[in-house]
Each structure stands twice: as structure tokens, then as C-alpha cells.
Amino acid sequence: MRTRKALIAVAAAVAIAAVSAGAALAFRPATTGVPGTFAVISVKLTDKGPILNKHSSSGVQVIGFRIRNTGTKAHNFIVGDYKTNALKPGQFYDFGVQFDVFRKYTYRCTLNCPKSAHGTIDVKRGNFVDIG
């Protein structure tokens, strides 16, 4: 009987949290892309600089960065206003960035990388149809 009451209490708490999260999403400011869309860019940090598998993204609201230090020294990764801590060789780090404006954003490595270790990511408007 106690277990059943505990399960009901947990289910009620989850339902309340879900309703609250839905209400919070309804009041979010307008951002780029289709709400809920997500893209992933893989980043290898080498001793010569970062290597990205894509340099543009079309019609997305959030870009997830999957970072791996494949170099022999500690490196960091900076994109827009977001900066990682130092990643030791072999370490992984994942994070997401919400881009609020369609434009080019600079990425770079400033820790144990040459000054030329930078580039741009082009966040484009994209072609999508708003059916709602």
C-alpha cells in the first residue's frame, strides 16, 4: 500500500512538472528556426586547431556541439559567447547553443592552438513551412 501511494505521488509530481514545463515553453521569446529543431556538429580539437564536420546549419533553433580532444595537449573551444573549460587529451564534452540571430558565428581554440585556429559557422534561415 505504501509503495502504491509513493508511485501515485511521483506520478503526480511528474505530471505537474510536465505541465509547468509546457507553460514555460509557451512564453519563450521567438528565436531562429523551427521550435524544437536541433542539429549536431562534431568537433575534433587537434594540436593544429578545431576540425568541424559541418560549417553551416539551416533553419535550426539549437546546435549541439559534440567535442573531442584528439590532440596531445589540453585545448578549449569557443563559439559565439560560449567557452568550454580546458579539455585534456581524449576528453569529450557536449553542449548546446541556442542561436537567436541568423548570421555567421566565429569559433576558435585559444589554448595550445595557433592563432589561425578559427573559422565561422553560418546559421541560416533555411526553408521550412510553418503549418501551425
PDB file of N, CA and C in Angstrom, residues 40-101:
ATOM      1  N   VAL A  40      23.410  18.762 -34.852  1.00  0.00           N
ATOM      2  CA  VAL A  40      24.623  18.419 -34.116  1.00  0.00           C
ATOM      3  C   VAL A  40      25.834  18.636 -35.018  1.00  0.00           C
ATOM      4  N   ILE A  41      26.835  19.294 -34.467  1.00  0.00           N
ATOM      5  CA  ILE A  41      28.108  19.481 -35.157  1.00  0.00           C
ATOM      6  C   ILE A  41      29.180  18.802 -34.319  1.00  0.00           C
ATOM      7  N   SER A  42      29.927  17.893 -34.939  1.00  0.00           N
ATOM      8  CA  SER A  42      31.028  17.211 -34.262  1.00  0.00           C
ATOM      9  C   SER A  42      32.296  18.041 -34.422  1.00  0.00           C
ATOM     10  N   VAL A  43      33.036  18.173 -33.326  1.00  0.00           N
ATOM     11  CA  VAL A  43      34.255  18.976 -33.316  1.00  0.00           C
ATOM     12  C   VAL A  43      35.405  18.126 -32.791  1.00  0.00           C
ATOM     13  N   LYS A  44      36.490  18.058 -33.574  1.00  0.00           N
ATOM     14  CA  LYS A  44      37.726  17.418 -33.114  1.00  0.00           C
ATOM     15  C   LYS A  44      38.705  18.529 -32.804  1.00  0.00           C
ATOM     16  N   LEU A  45      39.221  18.536 -31.585  1.00  0.00           N
ATOM     17  CA  LEU A  45      40.245  19.506 -31.212  1.00  0.00           C
ATOM     18  C   LEU A  45      41.602  18.850 -31.420  1.00  0.00           C
ATOM     19  N   THR A  46      42.368  19.363 -32.366  1.00  0.00           N
ATOM     20  CA  THR A  46      43.695  18.840 -32.644  1.00  0.00           C
ATOM     21  C   THR A  46      44.727  19.879 -32.224  1.00  0.00           C
ATOM     22  N   ASP A  47      45.983  19.522 -32.278  1.00  0.00           N
ATOM     23  CA  ASP A  47      47.036  20.471 -31.922  1.00  0.00           C
ATOM     24  C   ASP A  47      47.171  21.582 -32.962  1.00  0.00           C
ATOM     25  N   LYS A  48      46.574  21.397 -34.138  1.00  0.00           N
ATOM     26  CA  LYS A  48      46.590  22.433 -35.175  1.00  0.00           C
ATOM     27  C   LYS A  48      45.337  23.289 -35.165  1.00  0.00           C
ATOM     28  N   GLY A  49      44.321  22.876 -34.406  1.00  0.00           N
ATOM     29  CA  GLY A  49      43.086  23.639 -34.314  1.00  0.00           C
ATOM     30  C   GLY A  49      41.857  22.755 -34.401  1.00  0.00           C
ATOM     31  N   PRO A  50      40.668  23.357 -34.259  1.00  0.00           N
ATOM     32  CA  PRO A  50      39.435  22.576 -34.317  1.00  0.00           C
ATOM     33  C   PRO A  50      39.071  22.178 -35.746  1.00  0.00           C
ATOM     34  N   ILE A  51      38.520  20.967 -35.877  1.00  0.00           N
ATOM     35  CA  ILE A  51      38.020  20.469 -37.156  1.00  0.00           C
ATOM     36  C   ILE A  51      36.541  20.149 -36.948  1.00  0.00           C
ATOM     37  N   LEU A  52      35.673  20.795 -37.735  1.00  0.00           N
ATOM     38  CA  LEU A  52      34.234  20.599 -37.626  1.00  0.00           C
ATOM     39  C   LEU A  52      33.730  19.770 -38.801  1.00  0.00           C
ATOM     40  N   ASN A  53      32.724  18.932 -38.550  1.00  0.00           N
ATOM     41  CA  ASN A  53      32.167  18.131 -39.647  1.00  0.00           C
ATOM     42  C   ASN A  53      31.189  18.940 -40.502  1.00  0.00           C
ATOM     43  N   LYS A  54      30.668  20.061 -39.984  1.00  0.00           N
ATOM     44  CA  LYS A  54      29.797  20.962 -40.743  1.00  0.00           C
ATOM     45  C   LYS A  54      30.135  22.396 -40.348  1.00  0.00           C
ATOM     46  N   HIS A  55      29.960  23.320 -41.310  1.00  0.00           N
ATOM     47  CA  HIS A  55      30.214  24.730 -41.023  1.00  0.00           C
ATOM     48  C   HIS A  55      28.977  25.593 -41.232  1.00  0.00           C
ATOM     49  N   SER A  56      27.835  24.947 -41.413  1.00  0.00           N
ATOM     50  CA  SER A  56      26.600  25.702 -41.546  1.00  0.00           C
ATOM     51  C   SER A  56      25.443  24.861 -41.037  1.00  0.00           C
ATOM     52  N   SER A  57      24.370  25.566 -40.732  1.00  0.00           N
ATOM     53  CA  SER A  57      23.178  24.902 -40.257  1.00  0.00           C
ATOM     54  C   SER A  57      21.989  25.698 -40.768  1.00  0.00           C
ATOM     55  N   SER A  58      20.972  25.019 -41.205  1.00  0.00           N
ATOM     56  CA  SER A  58      19.856  25.691 -41.851  1.00  0.00           C
ATOM     57  C   SER A  58      18.556  25.468 -41.098  1.00  0.00           C
ATOM     58  N   GLY A  59      17.934  26.565 -40.679  1.00  0.00           N
ATOM     59  CA  GLY A  59      16.612  26.515 -40.076  1.00  0.00           C
ATOM     60  C   GLY A  59      16.532  25.836 -38.729  1.00  0.00           C
ATOM     61  N   VAL A  60      17.588  25.892 -37.932  1.00  0.00           N
ATOM     62  CA  VAL A  60      17.545  25.252 -36.617  1.00  0.00           C
ATOM     63  C   VAL A  60      17.555  26.295 -35.510  1.00  0.00           C
ATOM     64  N   GLN A  61      17.052  25.903 -34.387  1.00  0.00           N
ATOM     65  CA  GLN A  61      16.988  26.772 -33.222  1.00  0.00           C
ATOM     66  C   GLN A  61      18.189  26.538 -32.312  1.00  0.00           C
ATOM     67  N   VAL A  62      18.602  25.292 -32.181  1.00  0.00           N
ATOM     68  CA  VAL A  62      19.694  24.932 -31.277  1.00  0.00           C
ATOM     69  C   VAL A  62      20.694  24.054 -32.024  1.00  0.00           C
ATOM     70  N   ILE A  63      21.972  24.326 -31.819  1.00  0.00           N
ATOM     71  CA  ILE A  63      23.017  23.462 -32.365  1.00  0.00           C
ATOM     72  C   ILE A  63      23.746  22.824 -31.195  1.00  0.00           C
ATOM     73  N   GLY A  64      23.826  21.508 -31.233  1.00  0.00           N
ATOM     74  CA  GLY A  64      24.579  20.778 -30.228  1.00  0.00           C
ATOM     75  C   GLY A  64      25.993  20.562 -30.735  1.00  0.00           C
ATOM     76  N   PHE A  65      26.957  20.807 -29.879  1.00  0.00           N
ATOM     77  CA  PHE A  65      28.357  20.600 -30.236  1.00  0.00           C
ATOM     78  C   PHE A  65      28.867  19.398 -29.468  1.00  0.00           C
ATOM     79  N   ARG A  66      29.391  18.426 -30.190  1.00  0.00           N
ATOM     80  CA  ARG A  66      29.981  17.210 -29.626  1.00  0.00           C
ATOM     81  C   ARG A  66      31.478  17.342 -29.818  1.00  0.00           C
ATOM     82  N   ILE A  67      32.204  17.626 -28.743  1.00  0.00           N
ATOM     83  CA  ILE A  67      33.614  17.974 -28.830  1.00  0.00           C
ATOM     84  C   ILE A  67      34.472  16.845 -28.273  1.00  0.00           C
ATOM     85  N   ARG A  68      35.564  16.557 -28.984  1.00  0.00           N
ATOM     86  CA  ARG A  68      36.536  15.557 -28.518  1.00  0.00           C
ATOM     87  C   ARG A  68      37.931  16.096 -28.758  1.00  0.00           C
ATOM     88  N   ASN A  69      38.748  16.071 -27.734  1.00  0.00           N
ATOM     89  CA  ASN A  69      40.138  16.496 -27.871  1.00  0.00           C
ATOM     90  C   ASN A  69      40.947  15.297 -28.357  1.00  0.00           C
ATOM     91  N   THR A  70      41.368  15.345 -29.623  1.00  0.00           N
ATOM     92  CA  THR A  70      42.178  14.276 -30.199  1.00  0.00           C
ATOM     93  C   THR A  70      43.653  14.663 -30.253  1.00  0.00           C
ATOM     94  N   GLY A  71      43.975  15.833 -29.709  1.00  0.00           N
ATOM     95  CA  GLY A  71      45.355  16.304 -29.715  1.00  0.00           C
ATOM     96  C   GLY A  71      46.171  15.710 -28.584  1.00  0.00           C
ATOM     97  N   THR A  72      47.408  16.204 -28.454  1.00  0.00           N
ATOM     98  CA  THR A  72      48.310  15.731 -27.402  1.00  0.00           C
ATOM     99  C   THR A  72      48.406  16.712 -26.241  1.00  0.00           C
ATOM    100  N   LYS A  73      47.755  17.867 -26.373  1.00  0.00           N
ATOM    101  CA  LYS A  73      47.756  18.903 -25.329  1.00  0.00           C
ATOM    102  C   LYS A  73      46.321  19.255 -24.969  1.00  0.00           C
ATOM    103  N   ALA A  74      46.161  19.986 -23.874  1.00  0.00           N
ATOM    104  CA  ALA A  74      44.833  20.473 -23.481  1.00  0.00           C
ATOM    105  C   ALA A  74      44.397  21.570 -24.454  1.00  0.00           C
ATOM    106  N   HIS A  75      43.097  21.574 -24.797  1.00  0.00           N
ATOM    107  CA  HIS A  75      42.540  22.575 -25.700  1.00  0.00           C
ATOM    108  C   HIS A  75      41.179  23.024 -25.186  1.00  0.00           C
ATOM    109  N   ASN A  76      40.726  24.178 -25.674  1.00  0.00           N
ATOM    110  CA  ASN A  76      39.375  24.641 -25.383  1.00  0.00           C
ATOM    111  C   ASN A  76      38.655  24.911 -26.697  1.00  0.00           C
ATOM    112  N   PHE A  77      37.350  25.219 -26.608  1.00  0.00           N
ATOM    113  CA  PHE A  77      36.565  25.528 -27.799  1.00  0.00           C
ATOM    114  C   PHE A  77      35.647  26.684 -27.466  1.00  0.00           C
ATOM    115  N   ILE A  78      35.634  27.676 -28.335  1.00  0.00           N
ATOM    116  CA  ILE A  78      34.797  28.859 -28.145  1.00  0.00           C
ATOM    117  C   ILE A  78      33.944  29.028 -29.394  1.00  0.00           C
ATOM    118  N   VAL A  79      32.650  29.218 -29.205  1.00  0.00           N
ATOM    119  CA  VAL A  79      31.756  29.543 -30.311  1.00  0.00           C
ATOM    120  C   VAL A  79      30.799  30.623 -29.812  1.00  0.00           C
ATOM    121  N   GLY A  80      30.733  31.726 -30.572  1.00  0.00           N
ATOM    122  CA  GLY A  80      29.914  32.846 -30.122  1.00  0.00           C
ATOM    123  C   GLY A  80      30.382  33.304 -28.755  1.00  0.00           C
ATOM    124  N   ASP A  81      29.472  33.321 -27.783  1.00  0.00           N
ATOM    125  CA  ASP A  81      29.803  33.736 -26.414  1.00  0.00           C
ATOM    126  C   ASP A  81      30.029  32.553 -25.480  1.00  0.00           C
ATOM    127  N   TYR A  82      30.002  31.325 -25.993  1.00  0.00           N
ATOM    128  CA  TYR A  82      30.154  30.146 -25.156  1.00  0.00           C
ATOM    129  C   TYR A  82      31.576  29.615 -25.231  1.00  0.00           C
ATOM    130  N   LYS A  83      32.150  29.306 -24.057  1.00  0.00           N
ATOM    131  CA  LYS A  83      33.531  28.819 -23.983  1.00  0.00           C
ATOM    132  C   LYS A  83      33.584  27.593 -23.082  1.00  0.00           C
ATOM    133  N   THR A  84      34.286  26.560 -23.546  1.00  0.00           N
ATOM    134  CA  THR A  84      34.468  25.371 -22.706  1.00  0.00           C
ATOM    135  C   THR A  84      35.683  25.579 -21.800  1.00  0.00           C
ATOM    136  N   ASN A  85      35.771  24.772 -20.787  1.00  0.00           N
ATOM    137  CA  ASN A  85      36.986  24.706 -19.986  1.00  0.00           C
ATOM    138  C   ASN A  85      38.034  23.928 -20.779  1.00  0.00           C
ATOM    139  N   ALA A  86      39.229  23.851 -20.257  1.00  0.00           N
ATOM    140  CA  ALA A  86      40.290  23.085 -20.910  1.00  0.00           C
ATOM    141  C   ALA A  86      39.905  21.608 -20.935  1.00  0.00           C
ATOM    142  N   LEU A  87      40.045  20.999 -22.101  1.00  0.00           N
ATOM    143  CA  LEU A  87      39.800  19.567 -22.257  1.00  0.00           C
ATOM    144  C   LEU A  87      41.141  18.866 -22.429  1.00  0.00           C
ATOM    145  N   LYS A  88      41.396  17.897 -21.597  1.00  0.00           N
ATOM    146  CA  LYS A  88      42.635  17.132 -21.697  1.00  0.00           C
ATOM    147  C   LYS A  88      42.555  16.189 -22.892  1.00  0.00           C
ATOM    148  N   PRO A  89      43.701  15.698 -23.375  1.00  0.00           N
ATOM    149  CA  PRO A  89      43.678  14.759 -24.499  1.00  0.00           C
ATOM    150  C   PRO A  89      42.764  13.566 -24.212  1.00  0.00           C
ATOM    151  N   GLY A  90      41.903  13.256 -25.175  1.00  0.00           N
ATOM    152  CA  GLY A  90      40.975  12.144 -25.037  1.00  0.00           C
ATOM    153  C   GLY A  90      39.645  12.485 -24.390  1.00  0.00           C
ATOM    154  N   GLN A  91      39.514  13.672 -23.802  1.00  0.00           N
ATOM    155  CA  GLN A  91      38.266  14.043 -23.138  1.00  0.00           C
ATOM    156  C   GLN A  91      37.197  14.444 -24.145  1.00  0.00           C
ATOM    157  N   PHE A  92      35.935  14.210 -23.760  1.00  0.00           N
ATOM    158  CA  PHE A  92      34.762  14.592 -24.541  1.00  0.00           C
ATOM    159  C   PHE A  92      34.007  15.685 -23.796  1.00  0.00           C
ATOM    160  N   TYR A  93      33.240  16.474 -24.538  1.00  0.00           N
ATOM    161  CA  TYR A  93      32.356  17.464 -23.919  1.00  0.00           C
ATOM    162  C   TYR A  93      31.230  17.758 -24.893  1.00  0.00           C
ATOM    163  N   ASP A  94      30.003  17.771 -24.407  1.00  0.00           N
ATOM    164  CA  ASP A  94      28.832  18.084 -25.222  1.00  0.00           C
ATOM    165  C   ASP A  94      28.133  19.302 -24.645  1.00  0.00           C
ATOM    166  N   PHE A  95      27.662  20.195 -25.510  1.00  0.00           N
ATOM    167  CA  PHE A  95      26.835  21.312 -25.070  1.00  0.00           C
ATOM    168  C   PHE A  95      25.985  21.798 -26.235  1.00  0.00           C
ATOM    169  N   GLY A  96      24.927  22.508 -25.908  1.00  0.00           N
ATOM    170  CA  GLY A  96      24.048  23.067 -26.927  1.00  0.00           C
ATOM    171  C   GLY A  96      24.043  24.574 -26.838  1.00  0.00           C
ATOM    172  N   VAL A  97      23.946  25.220 -27.999  1.00  0.00           N
ATOM    173  CA  VAL A  97      23.882  26.675 -28.053  1.00  0.00           C
ATOM    174  C   VAL A  97      22.628  27.070 -28.822  1.00  0.00           C
ATOM    175  N   GLN A  98      21.852  27.959 -28.233  1.00  0.00           N
ATOM    176  CA  GLN A  98      20.676  28.486 -28.917  1.00  0.00           C
ATOM    177  C   GLN A  98      21.086  29.771 -29.614  1.00  0.00           C
ATOM    178  N   PHE A  99      20.997  29.786 -30.931  1.00  0.00           N
ATOM    179  CA  PHE A  99      21.364  30.958 -31.712  1.00  0.00           C
ATOM    180  C   PHE A  99      20.110  31.778 -31.981  1.00  0.00           C
ATOM    181  N   ASP A 100      20.081  33.015 -31.495  1.00  0.00           N
ATOM    182  CA  ASP A 100      18.899  33.856 -31.596  1.00  0.00           C
ATOM    183  C   ASP A 100      18.857  34.700 -32.862  1.00  0.00           C
ATOM    184  N   VAL A 101      19.962  34.748 -33.613  1.00  0.00           N
ATOM    185  CA  VAL A 101      20.040  35.573 -34.817  1.00  0.00           C
ATOM    186  C   VAL A 101      20.659  34.744 -35.934  1.00  0.00           C
TER     187      VAL A 101
END
